[in-house]
Amino acid sequence: MFFTLALWNLMVAETNRYGNQFLRSQEQISPNFRVRQWRPVNVLEMKAFVAVLLEMGITRRPTIFSYWDRNSRAIPWFGNMFSRNRFQLILKLFHLVNNEKLFPPGHQNYDPCSKFIPLVEHANRLFRFHYTPHQHLSIDESLIQYLRNKKHHKWGIKCWMLCDSVVHYCLGFFCYEGAKCEEKAEIKKKGLGHVVVTKLLQLGNYLSKGYHVVIDNFFTSIALAKYLFENATYLTGTIRSNRRGLPKDITADYDIGQVKYFRSDEILLCGFRKNLKRNWCCFFQPMPLLRMKHCIEDDIPKKEKYPNQQ
C-alpha cells in the first residue's frame, strides 16, 4: 500500500544513476575496490534490500557483519537474497534524487532535506489518500534517529507531525530545516509554532473543515487561535505566560485549587493551580460562541472577563 510501483521504480532509477555518476567520478580508484563490482539493481533486488533494512530495525545486531556471520546471530534468509558485500554496495549508492540537480551546501537555495524529499512527499500523499481522520487532531515534534557520524540534531532529525488524536495515525509531517529555512521571515513575524501548525494543516487541506487541534504550549498563541477560528478550525492547549495578548491577571498568584476563567469573544482561558510545585497553568480553548456561552455565561463574573484584543 505504501511501496507503490512508482516508488520502486524511482528507487531503482536514481540508485543506478548515482552508481554510474559515482564510478565516473572515481576513475582513479583501484580495480580491487568493492565499488568496482557495482552492477545495476532491479526492482526485485530493491524489494529485498528494503526487506532487509526493515528486519534490521526489528532484529538488532551489533554490526552489519553480524547478520551474515555463520553463528547464532546470523539471519539465514539475508544470505539467500544477496551477499553482505552486495548489500553494502546498494546501501552506499542508494538514492532517491539526481545529485546533479541539487544545490551544494553553502548555496542560498541549498536544502538539507532535498535528498529524501521525494519519500516525504510520497508518504504524505498516501497518508491522506488512505485515511479520513477523526475530528480531534494533535501536533507535536518527533525525532528520527540517525548515524552518529552525521551532523544533524543532537538527538536525531527533528520532524513536525500531524496525527489523529484517537488512533495516533500520522496524517502528515515535514522535517525541520533550522533557522535558515525559506520560511525564516514568516517565522520571525509569527513564531515557529504558528508556522508549523498552519503548514501541517495546509499540507493535508484540513483547514475550514471543523477539525479540532490539540497542541502544547510551544505552539499555542492568541494569534494562532484567532487565525484557526477564522478558518473554521478549533484549538485546545496550554499556553506560556509570556505570550502576547494574555490578560495580566491570569499570571497572578493562585491558591491551591483556585480556578479563574477569562474570555474574549471566541477565546476562553482557564488558569488554575494544582499543587505547591506549580504556581499556575493555563488551559486555552477557542470554540464556537454558542458552545462557549453554554459553558461559562453563568460562572464568570464580568470583572474577570478581559477586554477584546485588537
Short mmCIF file of C-alpha atoms in Angstrom, two decimals:
data_model
loop_
_atom_site.label_atom_id
_atom_site.label_comp_id
_atom_site.label_asym_id
_atom_site.label_seq_id
_atom_site.Cartn_x
_atom_site.Cartn_y
_atom_site.Cartn_z
CA MET A 1 0.00 0.00 0.00
CA PHE A 2 2.88 2.38 0.82
CA PHE A 3 5.53 0.95 -1.53
CA THR A 4 3.91 1.59 -4.88
CA LEU A 5 5.40 0.58 -8.23
CA ALA A 6 6.20 4.24 -8.92
CA LEU A 7 8.26 4.41 -5.71
CA TRP A 8 10.13 1.19 -6.51
CA ASN A 9 10.94 2.46 -9.99
CA LEU A 10 12.17 5.77 -8.53
CA MET A 11 14.47 3.98 -6.10
CA VAL A 12 15.90 1.76 -8.84
CA ALA A 13 16.38 4.55 -11.41
CA GLU A 14 18.06 7.01 -9.04
CA THR A 15 20.25 4.38 -7.36
CA ASN A 16 21.51 3.18 -10.74
CA ARG A 17 22.02 6.77 -11.88
CA TYR A 18 24.08 7.60 -8.80
CA GLY A 19 26.06 4.36 -9.20
CA ASN A 20 27.11 5.45 -12.69
CA GLN A 21 27.87 9.00 -11.51
CA PHE A 22 29.99 7.71 -8.63
CA LEU A 23 32.05 5.39 -10.85
CA ARG A 24 32.70 8.19 -13.35
CA SER A 25 33.89 10.49 -10.57
CA GLN A 26 36.20 7.84 -9.07
CA GLU A 27 38.13 6.72 -12.13
CA GLN A 28 41.45 6.72 -10.22
CA ILE A 29 40.40 4.19 -7.57
CA SER A 30 41.99 0.75 -7.55
CA PRO A 31 40.30 -2.06 -9.53
CA ASN A 32 40.30 -4.08 -6.31
CA PHE A 33 37.93 -1.69 -4.54
CA ARG A 34 34.50 -3.18 -3.82
CA VAL A 35 32.68 -0.37 -5.64
CA ARG A 36 34.20 -1.62 -8.91
CA GLN A 37 31.93 -4.67 -8.58
CA TRP A 38 28.82 -2.49 -8.91
CA ARG A 39 26.13 -3.64 -11.31
CA PRO A 40 22.68 -2.08 -11.81
CA VAL A 41 19.97 -3.03 -9.33
CA ASN A 42 16.44 -4.08 -10.36
CA VAL A 43 13.04 -3.83 -8.66
CA LEU A 44 13.16 -7.36 -7.23
CA GLU A 45 16.56 -6.78 -5.67
CA MET A 46 15.46 -3.38 -4.33
CA LYS A 47 12.49 -5.03 -2.61
CA ALA A 48 14.89 -7.50 -0.98
CA PHE A 49 17.12 -4.62 0.11
CA VAL A 50 14.21 -2.78 1.79
CA ALA A 51 13.02 -6.01 3.43
CA VAL A 52 16.47 -6.50 4.94
CA LEU A 53 16.52 -2.90 6.25
CA LEU A 54 13.11 -3.35 7.89
CA GLU A 55 14.21 -6.61 9.52
CA MET A 56 17.39 -4.94 10.81
CA GLY A 57 15.19 -2.39 12.56
CA ILE A 58 13.29 -5.19 14.30
CA THR A 59 16.12 -7.64 15.00
CA ARG A 60 19.10 -5.69 16.32
CA ARG A 61 22.70 -6.84 15.94
CA PRO A 62 25.93 -5.03 16.98
CA THR A 63 27.23 -4.69 13.38
CA ILE A 64 26.13 -5.28 9.79
CA PHE A 65 28.64 -8.13 9.59
CA SER A 66 26.75 -9.94 12.38
CA TYR A 67 23.72 -10.50 10.14
CA TRP A 68 25.78 -12.60 7.72
CA ASP A 69 28.17 -14.32 10.19
CA ARG A 70 27.91 -18.09 10.41
CA ASN A 71 26.85 -18.25 14.04
CA SER A 72 23.74 -17.93 16.17
CA ARG A 73 23.48 -14.20 15.46
CA ALA A 74 23.10 -14.66 11.70
CA ILE A 75 19.76 -14.34 9.89
CA PRO A 76 19.85 -17.07 7.20
CA TRP A 77 17.45 -15.54 4.66
CA PHE A 78 19.67 -12.45 4.34
CA GLY A 79 22.36 -14.57 2.70
CA ASN A 80 19.77 -16.23 0.47
CA MET A 81 18.88 -12.84 -1.05
CA PHE A 82 22.34 -11.42 -1.60
CA SER A 83 25.84 -11.32 -0.13
CA ARG A 84 26.90 -8.88 2.53
CA ASN A 85 29.14 -7.06 0.02
CA ARG A 86 26.23 -6.59 -2.40
CA PHE A 87 24.00 -5.27 0.39
CA GLN A 88 26.64 -2.75 1.46
CA LEU A 89 27.13 -1.61 -2.14
CA ILE A 90 23.40 -0.90 -2.53
CA LEU A 91 23.39 0.82 0.86
CA LYS A 92 26.33 3.02 -0.19
CA LEU A 93 24.80 4.05 -3.52
CA PHE A 94 21.09 4.16 -2.60
CA HIS A 95 19.48 7.38 -3.86
CA LEU A 96 16.08 9.00 -4.44
CA VAL A 97 17.09 12.09 -6.43
CA ASN A 98 19.52 13.13 -9.15
CA ASN A 99 22.52 14.72 -7.42
CA GLU A 100 23.28 16.84 -10.46
CA LYS A 101 20.04 18.81 -9.92
CA LEU A 102 20.72 19.61 -6.24
CA PHE A 103 22.26 22.80 -4.91
CA PRO A 104 25.51 22.26 -2.96
CA PRO A 105 25.93 23.18 0.73
CA GLY A 106 26.58 26.88 1.11
CA HIS A 107 24.36 27.86 -1.84
CA GLN A 108 21.46 30.17 -0.99
CA ASN A 109 18.99 27.58 -2.35
CA TYR A 110 20.57 24.60 -0.58
CA ASP A 111 18.02 22.33 1.08
CA PRO A 112 19.40 19.86 3.69
CA CYS A 113 16.34 17.64 3.19
CA SER A 114 16.46 17.54 -0.60
CA LYS A 115 17.87 14.01 -0.84
CA PHE A 116 14.83 12.44 0.80
CA ILE A 117 12.08 14.96 -0.04
CA PRO A 118 10.55 12.61 -2.70
CA LEU A 119 9.99 9.97 0.00
CA VAL A 120 8.41 12.51 2.39
CA GLU A 121 6.07 13.83 -0.33
CA HIS A 122 5.14 10.27 -1.35
CA ALA A 123 4.33 9.35 2.27
CA ASN A 124 2.21 12.46 2.84
CA ARG A 125 0.17 11.79 -0.32
CA LEU A 126 -0.60 8.22 0.72
CA PHE A 127 -1.32 9.12 4.35
CA ARG A 128 -4.05 11.49 3.17
CA PHE A 129 -5.37 9.14 0.50
CA HIS A 130 -5.88 6.07 2.70
CA TYR A 131 -7.40 7.65 5.82
CA THR A 132 -10.01 10.21 6.89
CA PRO A 133 -9.23 11.41 10.43
CA HIS A 134 -11.48 11.90 13.43
CA GLN A 135 -12.36 15.47 14.41
CA HIS A 136 -9.59 15.80 17.01
CA LEU A 137 -6.02 16.18 15.70
CA SER A 138 -2.73 16.68 17.52
CA ILE A 139 0.56 18.29 16.52
CA ASP A 140 3.96 17.73 18.08
CA GLU A 141 7.60 17.07 17.25
CA SER A 142 9.24 13.71 16.67
CA LEU A 143 12.87 12.68 16.34
CA ILE A 144 14.27 10.19 13.82
CA GLN A 145 17.48 8.51 14.93
CA TYR A 146 20.46 8.79 12.61
CA LEU A 147 24.05 7.55 12.22
CA ARG A 148 26.13 9.27 14.87
CA ASN A 149 28.81 10.49 12.47
CA LYS A 150 26.26 12.68 10.64
CA LYS A 151 25.81 16.36 11.51
CA HIS A 152 22.15 16.76 12.37
CA HIS A 153 20.15 17.49 15.51
CA LYS A 154 21.83 16.32 18.73
CA TRP A 155 19.29 13.54 19.23
CA GLY A 156 18.26 12.93 15.62
CA ILE A 157 16.44 14.56 12.71
CA LYS A 158 13.54 16.65 14.04
CA CYS A 159 10.16 16.28 12.32
CA TRP A 160 6.88 18.11 12.91
CA MET A 161 3.94 15.69 12.78
CA LEU A 162 0.16 15.97 12.48
CA CYS A 163 -1.67 12.93 13.88
CA ASP A 164 -5.16 11.67 14.56
CA SER A 165 -5.68 12.07 18.33
CA VAL A 166 -7.87 8.96 18.56
CA VAL A 167 -5.87 6.26 16.75
CA HIS A 168 -2.48 8.09 16.56
CA TYR A 169 -2.35 7.72 12.77
CA CYS A 170 0.18 10.06 11.13
CA LEU A 171 -1.59 12.38 8.68
CA GLY A 172 1.43 14.37 7.55
CA PHE A 173 4.90 15.50 8.53
CA PHE A 174 7.87 17.53 7.40
CA CYS A 175 11.44 17.91 8.62
CA TYR A 176 12.73 20.92 10.50
CA GLU A 177 15.43 22.60 8.41
CA GLY A 178 16.68 25.01 11.06
CA ALA A 179 16.85 28.78 11.17
CA LYS A 180 17.97 29.07 7.54
CA CYS A 181 14.76 27.65 6.04
CA GLU A 182 12.77 29.54 3.43
CA GLU A 183 10.06 30.48 5.99
CA LYS A 184 12.60 32.46 8.06
CA ALA A 185 10.83 35.81 7.57
CA GLU A 186 7.41 34.34 8.42
CA ILE A 187 8.82 32.59 11.49
CA LYS A 188 10.33 35.86 12.72
CA LYS A 189 6.98 37.62 12.32
CA LYS A 190 4.55 34.96 13.62
CA GLY A 191 6.71 32.50 15.55
CA LEU A 192 7.86 28.96 14.73
CA GLY A 193 4.87 27.30 16.43
CA HIS A 194 2.37 29.31 14.37
CA VAL A 195 4.14 28.46 11.10
CA VAL A 196 4.40 24.75 11.90
CA VAL A 197 0.70 24.38 12.79
CA THR A 198 -0.58 26.24 9.73
CA LYS A 199 1.82 24.45 7.39
CA LEU A 200 0.78 21.00 8.63
CA LEU A 201 -2.93 21.78 8.37
CA GLN A 202 -2.49 23.22 4.86
CA LEU A 203 -0.40 20.18 3.90
CA GLY A 204 -3.40 17.90 4.23
CA ASN A 205 -6.05 20.51 3.39
CA TYR A 206 -7.54 20.25 6.89
CA LEU A 207 -8.43 23.93 7.38
CA SER A 208 -12.05 25.14 7.17
CA LYS A 209 -13.45 21.66 7.85
CA GLY A 210 -14.30 21.89 11.54
CA TYR A 211 -11.30 19.97 12.87
CA HIS A 212 -10.17 20.50 16.47
CA VAL A 213 -6.39 20.69 17.03
CA VAL A 214 -4.75 19.85 20.38
CA ILE A 215 -1.24 21.23 20.97
CA ASP A 216 1.18 22.07 23.80
CA ASN A 217 2.47 25.44 24.93
CA PHE A 218 5.28 25.56 22.37
CA PHE A 219 2.73 26.18 19.60
CA THR A 220 -0.19 27.95 21.32
CA SER A 221 -0.71 31.69 20.90
CA ILE A 222 -3.63 34.11 20.76
CA ALA A 223 -2.81 34.99 17.14
CA LEU A 224 -2.80 31.32 16.10
CA ALA A 225 -6.15 30.70 17.81
CA LYS A 226 -7.74 33.63 16.00
CA TYR A 227 -6.32 32.54 12.65
CA LEU A 228 -7.64 28.99 13.07
CA PHE A 229 -11.03 30.19 14.25
CA GLU A 230 -11.34 32.41 11.17
CA ASN A 231 -10.70 29.26 9.14
CA ALA A 232 -13.34 27.15 10.94
CA THR A 233 -10.75 25.21 12.93
CA TYR A 234 -10.68 24.98 16.74
CA LEU A 235 -7.75 24.74 19.11
CA THR A 236 -7.13 23.44 22.63
CA GLY A 237 -3.87 23.55 24.55
CA THR A 238 -1.74 25.05 27.30
CA ILE A 239 -0.14 28.46 26.76
CA ARG A 240 3.04 30.11 28.04
CA SER A 241 2.73 33.08 30.37
CA ASN A 242 4.86 35.35 28.13
CA ARG A 243 2.63 35.06 25.06
CA ARG A 244 1.30 38.30 23.62
CA GLY A 245 -2.33 39.17 24.28
CA LEU A 246 -2.77 37.41 27.63
CA PRO A 247 -4.54 39.31 30.42
CA LYS A 248 -2.22 40.28 33.28
CA ASP A 249 -4.44 38.76 35.97
CA ILE A 250 -4.06 35.26 34.56
CA THR A 251 -0.44 35.02 35.73
CA ALA A 252 -1.12 36.30 39.24
CA ASP A 253 -0.65 34.14 42.35
CA TYR A 254 -3.22 31.38 42.80
CA ASP A 255 -4.32 29.47 45.88
CA ILE A 256 -4.11 25.71 45.59
CA GLY A 257 -7.20 24.51 43.79
CA GLN A 258 -8.20 28.01 42.69
CA VAL A 259 -9.55 28.37 39.14
CA LYS A 260 -10.01 31.57 37.11
CA TYR A 261 -11.76 31.97 33.77
CA PHE A 262 -11.14 34.69 31.22
CA ARG A 263 -12.96 35.23 27.96
CA SER A 264 -12.53 37.45 24.93
CA ASP A 265 -15.02 36.82 22.12
CA GLU A 266 -14.36 33.29 20.88
CA ILE A 267 -11.37 32.64 23.19
CA LEU A 268 -11.72 31.02 26.63
CA LEU A 269 -8.81 30.86 29.08
CA CYS A 270 -8.75 28.84 32.27
CA GLY A 271 -5.97 29.46 34.82
CA PHE A 272 -5.53 27.20 37.83
CA ARG A 273 -3.05 25.97 40.42
CA LYS A 274 -2.89 22.26 41.02
CA ASN A 275 -0.28 21.95 43.80
CA LEU A 276 2.54 23.74 45.62
CA LYS A 277 5.14 22.98 42.95
CA ARG A 278 3.20 24.59 40.10
CA ASN A 279 2.03 28.17 40.57
CA TRP A 280 -0.31 28.27 37.61
CA CYS A 281 -1.31 26.52 34.45
CA CYS A 282 -3.44 27.92 31.67
CA PHE A 283 -5.89 25.88 29.67
CA PHE A 284 -6.67 27.57 26.38
CA GLN A 285 -9.65 26.89 24.13
CA PRO A 286 -11.28 28.80 21.28
CA MET A 287 -14.68 27.38 20.48
CA PRO A 288 -17.95 28.34 18.77
CA LEU A 289 -19.64 31.20 20.62
CA LEU A 290 -22.85 29.26 21.25
CA ARG A 291 -20.90 26.47 22.88
CA MET A 292 -18.82 28.92 24.86
CA LYS A 293 -21.87 30.75 26.24
CA HIS A 294 -23.34 27.44 27.37
CA CYS A 295 -20.11 26.63 29.22
CA ILE A 296 -19.35 29.85 31.01
CA GLU A 297 -22.04 32.52 30.96
CA ASP A 298 -23.25 31.65 34.47
CA ASP A 299 -19.82 31.02 36.00
CA ILE A 300 -17.66 34.05 35.15
CA PRO A 301 -18.07 37.40 36.88
CA LYS A 302 -17.91 40.31 34.46
CA LYS A 303 -14.83 41.77 36.17
CA GLU A 304 -12.83 38.65 35.29
CA LYS A 305 -13.54 38.89 31.58
CA TYR A 306 -10.64 40.56 29.83
CA PRO A 307 -11.23 43.12 27.04
CA ASN A 308 -11.18 42.21 23.39
CA GLN A 309 -7.74 42.08 21.86
CA GLN A 310 -7.18 44.10 18.70
#
